[in-house]
mmCIF file of C-alpha atoms in Angstrom:
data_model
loop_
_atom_site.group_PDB
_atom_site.id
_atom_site.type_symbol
_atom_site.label_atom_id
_atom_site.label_comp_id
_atom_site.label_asym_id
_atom_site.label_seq_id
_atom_site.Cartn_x
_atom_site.Cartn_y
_atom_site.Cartn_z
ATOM 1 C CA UNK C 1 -11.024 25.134 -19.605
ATOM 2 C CA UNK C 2 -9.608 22.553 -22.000
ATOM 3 C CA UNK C 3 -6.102 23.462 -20.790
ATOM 4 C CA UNK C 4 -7.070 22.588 -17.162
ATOM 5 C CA UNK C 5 -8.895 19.352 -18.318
ATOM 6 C CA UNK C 6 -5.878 18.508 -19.567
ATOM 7 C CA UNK C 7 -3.490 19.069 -16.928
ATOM 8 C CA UNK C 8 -6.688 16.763 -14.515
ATOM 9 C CA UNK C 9 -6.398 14.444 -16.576
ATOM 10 C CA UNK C 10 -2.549 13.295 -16.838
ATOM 11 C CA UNK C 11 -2.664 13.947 -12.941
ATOM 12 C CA UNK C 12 -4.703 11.259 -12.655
ATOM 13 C CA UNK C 13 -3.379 9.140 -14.990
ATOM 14 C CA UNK C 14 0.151 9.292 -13.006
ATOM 15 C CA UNK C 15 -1.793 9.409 -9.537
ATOM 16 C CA UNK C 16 -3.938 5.585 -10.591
ATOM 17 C CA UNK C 17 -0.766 4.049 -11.997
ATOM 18 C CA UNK C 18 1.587 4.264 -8.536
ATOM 19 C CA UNK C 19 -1.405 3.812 -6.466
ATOM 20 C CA UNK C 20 -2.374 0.379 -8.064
ATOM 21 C CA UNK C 21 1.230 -0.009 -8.302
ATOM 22 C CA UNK C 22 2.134 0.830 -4.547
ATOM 23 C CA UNK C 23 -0.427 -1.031 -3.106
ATOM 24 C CA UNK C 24 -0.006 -3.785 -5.073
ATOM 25 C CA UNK C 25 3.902 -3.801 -3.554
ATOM 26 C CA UNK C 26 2.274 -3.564 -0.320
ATOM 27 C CA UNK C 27 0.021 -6.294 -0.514
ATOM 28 C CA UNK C 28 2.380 -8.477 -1.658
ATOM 29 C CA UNK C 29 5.344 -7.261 0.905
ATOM 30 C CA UNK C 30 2.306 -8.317 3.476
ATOM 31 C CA UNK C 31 1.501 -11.825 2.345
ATOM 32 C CA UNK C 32 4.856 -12.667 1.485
ATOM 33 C CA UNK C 33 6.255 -11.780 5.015
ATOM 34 C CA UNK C 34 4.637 -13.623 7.879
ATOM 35 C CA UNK C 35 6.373 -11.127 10.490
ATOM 36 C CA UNK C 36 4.312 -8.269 9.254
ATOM 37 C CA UNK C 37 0.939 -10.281 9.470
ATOM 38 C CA UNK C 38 0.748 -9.170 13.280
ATOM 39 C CA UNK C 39 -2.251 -8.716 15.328
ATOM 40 C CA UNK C 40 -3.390 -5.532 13.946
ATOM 41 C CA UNK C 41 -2.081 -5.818 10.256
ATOM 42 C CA UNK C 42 -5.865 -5.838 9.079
ATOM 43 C CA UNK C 43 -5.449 -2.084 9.828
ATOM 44 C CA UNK C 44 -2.832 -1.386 7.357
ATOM 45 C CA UNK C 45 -4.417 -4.345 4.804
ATOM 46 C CA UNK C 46 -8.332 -2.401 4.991
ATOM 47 C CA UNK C 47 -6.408 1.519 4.080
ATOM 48 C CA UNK C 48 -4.389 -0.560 1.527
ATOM 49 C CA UNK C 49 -7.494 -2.138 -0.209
ATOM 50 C CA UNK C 50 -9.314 1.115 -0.426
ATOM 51 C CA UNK C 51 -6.367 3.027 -1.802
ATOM 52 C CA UNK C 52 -6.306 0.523 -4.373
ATOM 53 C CA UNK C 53 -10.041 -0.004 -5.289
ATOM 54 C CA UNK C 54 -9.914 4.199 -5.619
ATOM 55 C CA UNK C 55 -6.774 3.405 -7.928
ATOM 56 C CA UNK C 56 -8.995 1.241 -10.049
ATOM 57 C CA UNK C 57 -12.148 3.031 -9.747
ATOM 58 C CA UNK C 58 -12.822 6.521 -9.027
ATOM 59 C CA UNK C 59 -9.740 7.756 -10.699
ATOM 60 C CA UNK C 60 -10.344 6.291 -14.067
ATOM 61 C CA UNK C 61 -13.700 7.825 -13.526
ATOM 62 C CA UNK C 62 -12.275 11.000 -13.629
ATOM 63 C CA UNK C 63 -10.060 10.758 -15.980
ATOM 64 C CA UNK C 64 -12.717 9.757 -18.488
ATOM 65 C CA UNK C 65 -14.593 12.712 -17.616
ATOM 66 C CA UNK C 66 -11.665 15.019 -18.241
ATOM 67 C CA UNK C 67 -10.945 13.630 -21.536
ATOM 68 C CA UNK C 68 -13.952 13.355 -23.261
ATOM 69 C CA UNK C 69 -15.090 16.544 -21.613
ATOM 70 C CA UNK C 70 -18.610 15.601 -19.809
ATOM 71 C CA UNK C 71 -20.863 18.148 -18.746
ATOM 72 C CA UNK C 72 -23.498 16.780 -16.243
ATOM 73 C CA UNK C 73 -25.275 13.276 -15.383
ATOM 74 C CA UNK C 74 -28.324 12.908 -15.155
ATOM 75 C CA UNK C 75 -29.710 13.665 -11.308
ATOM 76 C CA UNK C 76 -30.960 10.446 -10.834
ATOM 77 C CA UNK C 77 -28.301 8.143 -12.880
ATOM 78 C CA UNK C 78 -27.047 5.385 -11.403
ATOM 79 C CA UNK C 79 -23.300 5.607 -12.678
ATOM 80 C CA UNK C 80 -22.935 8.698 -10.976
ATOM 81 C CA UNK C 81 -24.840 7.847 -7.591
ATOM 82 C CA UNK C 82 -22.491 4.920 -7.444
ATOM 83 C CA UNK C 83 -19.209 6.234 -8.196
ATOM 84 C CA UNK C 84 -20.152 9.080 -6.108
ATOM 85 C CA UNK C 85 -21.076 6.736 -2.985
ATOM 86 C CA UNK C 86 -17.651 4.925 -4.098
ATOM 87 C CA UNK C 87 -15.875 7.818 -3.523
ATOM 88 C CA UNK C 88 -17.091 8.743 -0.214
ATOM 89 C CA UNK C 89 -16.970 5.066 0.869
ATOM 90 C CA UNK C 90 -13.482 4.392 -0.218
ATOM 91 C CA UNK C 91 -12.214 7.885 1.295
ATOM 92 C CA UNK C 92 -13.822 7.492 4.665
ATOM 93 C CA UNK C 93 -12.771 4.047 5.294
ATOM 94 C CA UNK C 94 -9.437 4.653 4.296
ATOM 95 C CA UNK C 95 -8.520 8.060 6.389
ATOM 96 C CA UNK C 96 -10.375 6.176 9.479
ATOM 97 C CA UNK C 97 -8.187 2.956 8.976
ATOM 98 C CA UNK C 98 -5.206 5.146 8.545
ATOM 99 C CA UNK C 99 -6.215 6.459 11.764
ATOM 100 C CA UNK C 100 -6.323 3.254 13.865
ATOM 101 C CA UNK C 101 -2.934 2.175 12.190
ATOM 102 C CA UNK C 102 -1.266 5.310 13.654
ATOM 103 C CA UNK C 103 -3.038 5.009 16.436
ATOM 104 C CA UNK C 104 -1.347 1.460 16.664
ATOM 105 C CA UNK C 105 1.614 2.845 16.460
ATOM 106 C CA UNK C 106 1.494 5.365 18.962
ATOM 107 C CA UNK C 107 0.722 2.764 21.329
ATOM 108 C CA UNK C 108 3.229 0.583 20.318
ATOM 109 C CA UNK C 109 5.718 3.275 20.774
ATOM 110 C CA UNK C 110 4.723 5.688 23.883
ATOM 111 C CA UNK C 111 3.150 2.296 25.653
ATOM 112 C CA UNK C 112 5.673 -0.617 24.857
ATOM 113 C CA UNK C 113 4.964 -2.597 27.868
ATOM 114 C CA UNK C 114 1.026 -2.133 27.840
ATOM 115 C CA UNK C 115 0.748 -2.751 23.737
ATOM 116 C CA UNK C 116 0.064 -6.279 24.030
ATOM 117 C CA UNK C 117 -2.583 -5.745 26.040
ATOM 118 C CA UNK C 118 -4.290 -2.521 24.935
ATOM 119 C CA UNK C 119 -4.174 -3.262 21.447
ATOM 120 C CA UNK C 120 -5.384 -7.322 20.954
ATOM 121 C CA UNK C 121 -6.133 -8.758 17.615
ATOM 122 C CA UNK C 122 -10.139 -9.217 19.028
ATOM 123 C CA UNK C 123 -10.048 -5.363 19.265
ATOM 124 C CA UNK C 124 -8.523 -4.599 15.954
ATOM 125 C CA UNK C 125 -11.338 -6.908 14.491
ATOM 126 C CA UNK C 126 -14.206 -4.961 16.166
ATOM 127 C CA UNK C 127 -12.570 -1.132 15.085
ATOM 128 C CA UNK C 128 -12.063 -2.134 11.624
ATOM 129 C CA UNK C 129 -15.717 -3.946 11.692
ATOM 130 C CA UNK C 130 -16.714 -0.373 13.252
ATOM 131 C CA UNK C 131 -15.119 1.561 10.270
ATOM 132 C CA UNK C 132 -16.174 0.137 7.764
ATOM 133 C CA UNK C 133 -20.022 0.286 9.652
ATOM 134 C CA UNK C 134 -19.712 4.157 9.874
ATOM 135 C CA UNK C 135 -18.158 4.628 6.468
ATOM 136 C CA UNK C 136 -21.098 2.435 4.788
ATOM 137 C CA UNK C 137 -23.785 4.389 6.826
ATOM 138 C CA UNK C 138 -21.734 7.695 5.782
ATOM 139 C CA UNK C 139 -21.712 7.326 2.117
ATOM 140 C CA UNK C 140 -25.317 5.763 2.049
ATOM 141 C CA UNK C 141 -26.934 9.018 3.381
ATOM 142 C CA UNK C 142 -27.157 11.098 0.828
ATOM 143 C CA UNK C 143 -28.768 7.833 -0.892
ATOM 144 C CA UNK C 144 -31.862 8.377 1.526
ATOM 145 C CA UNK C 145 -32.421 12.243 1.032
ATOM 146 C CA UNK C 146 -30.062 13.538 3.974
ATOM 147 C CA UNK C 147 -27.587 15.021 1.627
ATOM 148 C CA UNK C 148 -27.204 14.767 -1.774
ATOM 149 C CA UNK C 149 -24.854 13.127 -4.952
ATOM 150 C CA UNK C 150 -24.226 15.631 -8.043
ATOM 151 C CA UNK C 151 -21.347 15.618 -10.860
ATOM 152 C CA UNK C 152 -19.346 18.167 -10.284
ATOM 153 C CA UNK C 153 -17.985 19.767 -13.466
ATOM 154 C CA UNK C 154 -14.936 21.487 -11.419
ATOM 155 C CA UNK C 155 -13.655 18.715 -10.198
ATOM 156 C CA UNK C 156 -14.601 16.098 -12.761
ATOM 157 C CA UNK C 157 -16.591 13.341 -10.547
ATOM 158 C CA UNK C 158 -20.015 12.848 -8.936
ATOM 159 C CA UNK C 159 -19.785 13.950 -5.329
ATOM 160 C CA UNK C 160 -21.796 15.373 -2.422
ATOM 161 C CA UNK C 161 -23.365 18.459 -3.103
ATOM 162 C CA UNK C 162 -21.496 21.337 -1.145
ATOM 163 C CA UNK C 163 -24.635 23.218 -1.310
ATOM 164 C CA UNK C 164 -26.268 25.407 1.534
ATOM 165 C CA UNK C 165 -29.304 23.124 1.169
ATOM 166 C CA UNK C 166 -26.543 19.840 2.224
ATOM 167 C CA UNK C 167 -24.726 21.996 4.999
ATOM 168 C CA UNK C 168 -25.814 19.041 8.078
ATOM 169 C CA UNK C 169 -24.622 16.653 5.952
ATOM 170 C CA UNK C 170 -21.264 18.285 4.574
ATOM 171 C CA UNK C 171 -20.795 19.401 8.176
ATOM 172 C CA UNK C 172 -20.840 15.653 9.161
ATOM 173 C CA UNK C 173 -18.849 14.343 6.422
ATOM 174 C CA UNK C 174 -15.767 16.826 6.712
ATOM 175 C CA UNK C 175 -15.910 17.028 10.757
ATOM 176 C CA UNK C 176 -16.246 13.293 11.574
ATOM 177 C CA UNK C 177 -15.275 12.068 8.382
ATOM 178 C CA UNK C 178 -12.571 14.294 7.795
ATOM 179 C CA UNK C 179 -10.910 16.813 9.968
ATOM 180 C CA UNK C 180 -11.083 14.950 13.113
ATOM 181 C CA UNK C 181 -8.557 11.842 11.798
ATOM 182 C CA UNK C 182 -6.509 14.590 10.578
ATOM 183 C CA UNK C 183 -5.877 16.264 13.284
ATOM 184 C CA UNK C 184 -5.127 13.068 15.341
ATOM 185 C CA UNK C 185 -2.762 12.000 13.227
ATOM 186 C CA UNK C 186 -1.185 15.016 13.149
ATOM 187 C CA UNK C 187 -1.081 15.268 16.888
ATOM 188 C CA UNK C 188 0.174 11.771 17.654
ATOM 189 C CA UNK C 189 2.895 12.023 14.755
ATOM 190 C CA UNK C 190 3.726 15.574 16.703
ATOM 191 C CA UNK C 191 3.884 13.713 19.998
ATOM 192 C CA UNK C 192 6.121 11.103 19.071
ATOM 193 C CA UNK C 193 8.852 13.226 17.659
ATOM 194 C CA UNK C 194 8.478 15.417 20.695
ATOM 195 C CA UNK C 195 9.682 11.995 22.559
ATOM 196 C CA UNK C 196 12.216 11.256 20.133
ATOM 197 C CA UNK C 197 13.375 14.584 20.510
ATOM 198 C CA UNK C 198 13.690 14.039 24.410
ATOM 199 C CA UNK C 199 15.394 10.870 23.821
ATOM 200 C CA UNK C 200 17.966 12.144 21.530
ATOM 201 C CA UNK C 201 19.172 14.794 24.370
ATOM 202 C CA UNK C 202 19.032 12.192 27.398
ATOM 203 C CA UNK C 203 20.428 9.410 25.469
ATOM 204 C CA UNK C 204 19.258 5.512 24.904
ATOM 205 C CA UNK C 205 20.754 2.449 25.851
ATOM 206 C CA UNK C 206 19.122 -0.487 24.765
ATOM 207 C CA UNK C 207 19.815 -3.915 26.054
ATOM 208 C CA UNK C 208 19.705 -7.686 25.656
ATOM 209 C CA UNK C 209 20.287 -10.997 27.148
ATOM 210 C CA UNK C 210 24.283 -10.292 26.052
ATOM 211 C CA UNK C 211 24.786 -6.777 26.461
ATOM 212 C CA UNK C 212 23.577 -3.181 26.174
ATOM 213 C CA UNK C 213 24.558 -0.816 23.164
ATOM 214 C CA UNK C 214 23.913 3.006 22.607
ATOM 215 C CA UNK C 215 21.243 4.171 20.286
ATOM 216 C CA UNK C 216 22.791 6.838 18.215
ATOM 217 C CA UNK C 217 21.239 10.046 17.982
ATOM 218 C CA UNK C 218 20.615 9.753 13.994
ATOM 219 C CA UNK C 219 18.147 6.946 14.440
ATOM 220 C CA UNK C 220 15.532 9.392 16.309
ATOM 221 C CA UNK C 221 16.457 11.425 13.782
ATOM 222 C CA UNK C 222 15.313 9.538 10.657
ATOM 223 C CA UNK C 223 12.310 8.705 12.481
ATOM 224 C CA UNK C 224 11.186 12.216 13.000
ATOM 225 C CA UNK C 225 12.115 13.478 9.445
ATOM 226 C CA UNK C 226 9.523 10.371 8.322
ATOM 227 C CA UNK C 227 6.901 11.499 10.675
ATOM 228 C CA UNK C 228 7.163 15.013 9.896
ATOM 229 C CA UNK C 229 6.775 14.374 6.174
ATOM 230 C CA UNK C 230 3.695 12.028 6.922
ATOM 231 C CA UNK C 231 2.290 15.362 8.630
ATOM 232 C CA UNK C 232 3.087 17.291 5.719
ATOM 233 C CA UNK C 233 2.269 15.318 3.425
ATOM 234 C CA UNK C 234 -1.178 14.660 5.453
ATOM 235 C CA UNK C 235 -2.207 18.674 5.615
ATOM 236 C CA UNK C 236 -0.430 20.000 1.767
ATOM 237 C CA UNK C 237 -2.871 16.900 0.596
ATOM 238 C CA UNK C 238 -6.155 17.470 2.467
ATOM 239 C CA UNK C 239 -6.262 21.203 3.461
ATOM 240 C CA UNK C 240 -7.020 23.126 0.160
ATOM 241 C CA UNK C 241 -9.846 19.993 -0.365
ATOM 242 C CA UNK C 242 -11.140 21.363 2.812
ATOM 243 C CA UNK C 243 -11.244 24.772 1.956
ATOM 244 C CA UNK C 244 -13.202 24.617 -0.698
ATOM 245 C CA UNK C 245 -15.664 22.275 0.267
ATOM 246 C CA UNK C 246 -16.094 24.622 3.022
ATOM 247 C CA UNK C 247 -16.267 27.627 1.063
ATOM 248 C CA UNK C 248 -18.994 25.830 -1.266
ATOM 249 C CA UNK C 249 -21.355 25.181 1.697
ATOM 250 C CA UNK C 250 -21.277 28.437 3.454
ATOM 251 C CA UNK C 251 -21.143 30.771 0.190
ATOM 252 C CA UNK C 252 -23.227 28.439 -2.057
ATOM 253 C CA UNK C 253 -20.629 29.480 -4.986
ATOM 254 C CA UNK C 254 -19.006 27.221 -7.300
ATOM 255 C CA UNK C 255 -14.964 27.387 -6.514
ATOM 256 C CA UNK C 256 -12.523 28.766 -9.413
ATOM 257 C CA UNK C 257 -11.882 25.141 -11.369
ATOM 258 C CA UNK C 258 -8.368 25.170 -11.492
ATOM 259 C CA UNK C 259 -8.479 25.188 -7.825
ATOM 260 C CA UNK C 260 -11.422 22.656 -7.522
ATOM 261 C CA UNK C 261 -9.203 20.289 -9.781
ATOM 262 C CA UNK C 262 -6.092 19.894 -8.222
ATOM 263 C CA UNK C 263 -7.421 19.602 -4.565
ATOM 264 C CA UNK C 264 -9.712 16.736 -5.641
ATOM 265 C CA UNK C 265 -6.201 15.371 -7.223
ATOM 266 C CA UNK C 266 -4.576 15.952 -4.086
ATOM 267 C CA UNK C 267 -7.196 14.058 -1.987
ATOM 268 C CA UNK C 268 -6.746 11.089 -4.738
ATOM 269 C CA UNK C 269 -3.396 11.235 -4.513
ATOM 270 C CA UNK C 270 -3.355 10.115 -1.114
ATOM 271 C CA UNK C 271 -4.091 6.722 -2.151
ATOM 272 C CA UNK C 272 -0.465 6.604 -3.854
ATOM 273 C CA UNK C 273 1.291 8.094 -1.018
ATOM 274 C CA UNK C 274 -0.122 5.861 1.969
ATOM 275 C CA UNK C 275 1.653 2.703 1.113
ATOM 276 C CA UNK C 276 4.780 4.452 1.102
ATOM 277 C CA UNK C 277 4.641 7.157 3.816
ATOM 278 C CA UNK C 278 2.896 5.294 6.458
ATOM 279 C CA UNK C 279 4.412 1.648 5.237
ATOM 280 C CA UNK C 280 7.845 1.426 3.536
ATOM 281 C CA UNK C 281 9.054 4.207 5.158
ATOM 282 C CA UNK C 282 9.388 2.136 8.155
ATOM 283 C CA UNK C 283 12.227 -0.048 8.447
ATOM 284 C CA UNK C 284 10.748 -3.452 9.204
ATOM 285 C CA UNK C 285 8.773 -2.788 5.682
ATOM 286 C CA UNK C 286 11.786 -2.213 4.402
ATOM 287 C CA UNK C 287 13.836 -5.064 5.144
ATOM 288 C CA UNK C 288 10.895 -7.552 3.945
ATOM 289 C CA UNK C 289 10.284 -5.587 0.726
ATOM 290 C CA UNK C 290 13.951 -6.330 0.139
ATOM 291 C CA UNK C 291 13.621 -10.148 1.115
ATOM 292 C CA UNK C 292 10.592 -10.161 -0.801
ATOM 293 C CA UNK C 293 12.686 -8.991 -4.155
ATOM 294 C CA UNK C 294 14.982 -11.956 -3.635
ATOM 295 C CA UNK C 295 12.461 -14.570 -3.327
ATOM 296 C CA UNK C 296 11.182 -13.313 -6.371
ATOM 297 C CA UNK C 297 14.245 -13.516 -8.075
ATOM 298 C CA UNK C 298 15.258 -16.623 -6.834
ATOM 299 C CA UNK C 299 11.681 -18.099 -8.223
ATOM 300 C CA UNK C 300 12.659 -17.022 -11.533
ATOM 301 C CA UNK C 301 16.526 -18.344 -11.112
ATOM 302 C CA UNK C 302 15.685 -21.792 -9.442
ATOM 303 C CA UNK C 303 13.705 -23.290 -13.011
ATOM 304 C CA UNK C 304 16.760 -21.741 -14.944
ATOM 305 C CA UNK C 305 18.978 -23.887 -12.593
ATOM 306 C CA UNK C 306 16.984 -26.672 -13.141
ATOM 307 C CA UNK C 307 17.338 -26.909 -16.522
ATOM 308 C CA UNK C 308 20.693 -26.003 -16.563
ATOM 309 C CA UNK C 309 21.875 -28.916 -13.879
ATOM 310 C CA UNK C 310 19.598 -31.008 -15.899
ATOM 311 C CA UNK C 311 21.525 -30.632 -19.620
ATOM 312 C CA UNK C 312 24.469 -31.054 -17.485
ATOM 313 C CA UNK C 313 23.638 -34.175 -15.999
ATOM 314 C CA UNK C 314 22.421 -35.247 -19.415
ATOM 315 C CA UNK C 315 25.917 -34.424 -21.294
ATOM 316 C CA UNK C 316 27.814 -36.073 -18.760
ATOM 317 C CA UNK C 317 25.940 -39.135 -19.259
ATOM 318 C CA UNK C 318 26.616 -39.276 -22.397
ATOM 319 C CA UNK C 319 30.259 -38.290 -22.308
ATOM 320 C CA UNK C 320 30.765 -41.204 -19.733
ATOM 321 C CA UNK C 321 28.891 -43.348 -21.889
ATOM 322 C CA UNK C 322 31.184 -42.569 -24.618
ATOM 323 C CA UNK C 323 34.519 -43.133 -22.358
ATOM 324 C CA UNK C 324 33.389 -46.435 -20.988
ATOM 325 C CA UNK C 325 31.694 -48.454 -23.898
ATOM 326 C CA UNK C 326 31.923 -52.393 -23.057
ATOM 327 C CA UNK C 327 34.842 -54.629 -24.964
ATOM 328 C CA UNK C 328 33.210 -56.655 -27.656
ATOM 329 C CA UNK C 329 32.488 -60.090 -26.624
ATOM 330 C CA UNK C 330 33.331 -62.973 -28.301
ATOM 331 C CA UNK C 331 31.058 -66.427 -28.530
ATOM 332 C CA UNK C 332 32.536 -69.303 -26.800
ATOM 333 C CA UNK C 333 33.238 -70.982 -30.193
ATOM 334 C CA UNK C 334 35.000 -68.546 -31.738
ATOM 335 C CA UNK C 335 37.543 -68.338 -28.396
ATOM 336 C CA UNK C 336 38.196 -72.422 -28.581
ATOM 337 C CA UNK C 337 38.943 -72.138 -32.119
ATOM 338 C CA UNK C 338 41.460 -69.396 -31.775
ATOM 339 C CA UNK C 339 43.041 -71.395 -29.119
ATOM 340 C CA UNK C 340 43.368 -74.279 -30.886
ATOM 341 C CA UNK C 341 44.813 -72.359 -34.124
ATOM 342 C CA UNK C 342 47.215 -71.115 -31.355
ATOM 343 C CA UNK C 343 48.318 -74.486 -29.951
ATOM 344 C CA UNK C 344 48.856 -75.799 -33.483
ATOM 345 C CA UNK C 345 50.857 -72.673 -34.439
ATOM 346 C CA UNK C 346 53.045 -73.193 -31.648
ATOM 347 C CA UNK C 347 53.647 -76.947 -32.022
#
């Protein structure tokens, strides 16, 4: 339907611009910020580089498809093999590195003494290097005959086939791939809160070399409204994809394409979200986004300065060149004449 095409295709177009945008903000909060380059931050940069390559990438890809109204590629093209094994690529090794993040943060959080530790930046190196190993493997299976790439005219892109004949393979993708991240991150965002919850009854003092304060009650709070959303936000994004993938494989129908068409926009729009759910809604992000905003500014007010102090300095000079020009000096002859025409005058 052209009407549903339509409606894909500004989706998209709003779901590519704040991802490129967002992660862009990220990227540059990151380098910009030497306190957030920790020992795991190659977590947060590897989901933050997918996001955006899907931003730049895939999405466009669908949008193109939507508007000019595509029907099919051919089985064996490469444009669709390779945006299809994009896709998968990009999606996997984002969702997994999402995972370890949150799984860095649980640690940090319910194991504060042991985090240094458990989490080292050696064995953030070797996860991410084990990520990106599975999601490469992953996507390059259906390359090799287990599994299979197809364009899917419901939902506008080249993806695995969620076919009977692929079930092994779709099993494997949206189990491993999929579900189980999910439902970690859903359980160790659940987990925390429950703690913050606790905390907020008993109470928190925290102290310091100086002194100890009281933790109010509303800071837990915040926290948990955050980490709720993020679980929200995690299952209203990725369930219907689910469903339907699921209901593909096992009935070997094609889904209504309305439906097809906005849960592969919700999946994509993930890539927008992340950078703000899972980054700047934590307060350290925060704070360096907005000392990132004044270095900025001050880059662009320092050469205005410049030249300002500069056509000061330059007036000035001449204004005190003006004020303080030199008496005219006489020759030596001229004075003893005038001196002499004085003595005679007096005589």
């Amino acid at each position: 339907m052209q009407w549903a095409a339509a409606v894909y295709a500004a989706l998209m177009i709003g779901s590519s611009i704040f991802s490129v945008l967002g992660n862009l903000v990220l990227l540059l909060v990151v380098s910009l910020n030497r306190s957030l380059q920790t020992d795991t931050w190659v977590l947060t940069l590897s989901f933050c580089l997918c996001d955006l390559a899907l931003g730049i990438s895939t999405i466009p890809f669908g949008i193109h498809n939507s508007v000019f109204q595509v029907k099919s590629y051919p089985s064996k093209s490469a444009t669709c093999k390779g945006s299809a094994f994009l896709f998968l690529l990009l999606q996997v090794a984002s969702i997994h590195s999402l995972t370890w993040a949150t799984v860095d943060k649980f640690i940090e959080i319910c194991f504060a003494l042991s985090y240094p530790v458990i989490f080292t930046a050696y064995r953030a190196k070797i996860i991410l290097a084990g990520v990106w190993v599975y999601s490469i493997l992953n996507a390059a299976l259906p390359l090799f005959g287990f599994g299979s790439y197809v364009y899917s005219e419901t939902k506008f892109l080249c993806v695995p086939s969620f076919k009977p004949s692929s079930i092994a393979f779709n099993m494997l993708f949206m189990v491993v791939g999929i579900i189980i991240p999910i439902v970690l991150m859903c359980s160790m965002y659940a987990y925390i809160v429950y703690i913050a919850r606790n905390q907020v009854r008993r109470g928190t003092f925290v102290c310091n070399e100086d002194h100890c304060f009281y933790v109010p009650a509303s800071n837990y709070f915040k926290s948990s409204i955050v980490m709720v959303t993020t679980i929200v936000c995690l299952l209203v994004c990725w369930l219907p994809y689910i469903v339907i993938c699921f209901y593909e494989t096992l009935t070997g129908k094609d889904s209504p394409q309305p439906a097809s068409a906005v849960a592969t926009w919700l999946v994509l729009f993930t890539s927008a979200l992340n950078p703000w759910i899972n980054s700047m809604t934590q307060t350290r992000y925060r704070a360096a986004l907005r000392k990132s905003l004044n270095k900025i500014r001050q880059m662009f007010e320092y050469p205005r300065k410049d030249s300002l102090s500069q056509c000061t300095t330059i007036q000035l000079r001449r204004e005190s060149n003006s004020f303080s020009l030199p008496a005219p000096t006489v020759p030596p002859a001229l004075q003893t004449n005038n001196e002499a025409q004085q003595d005679l005058t007096l005589v």
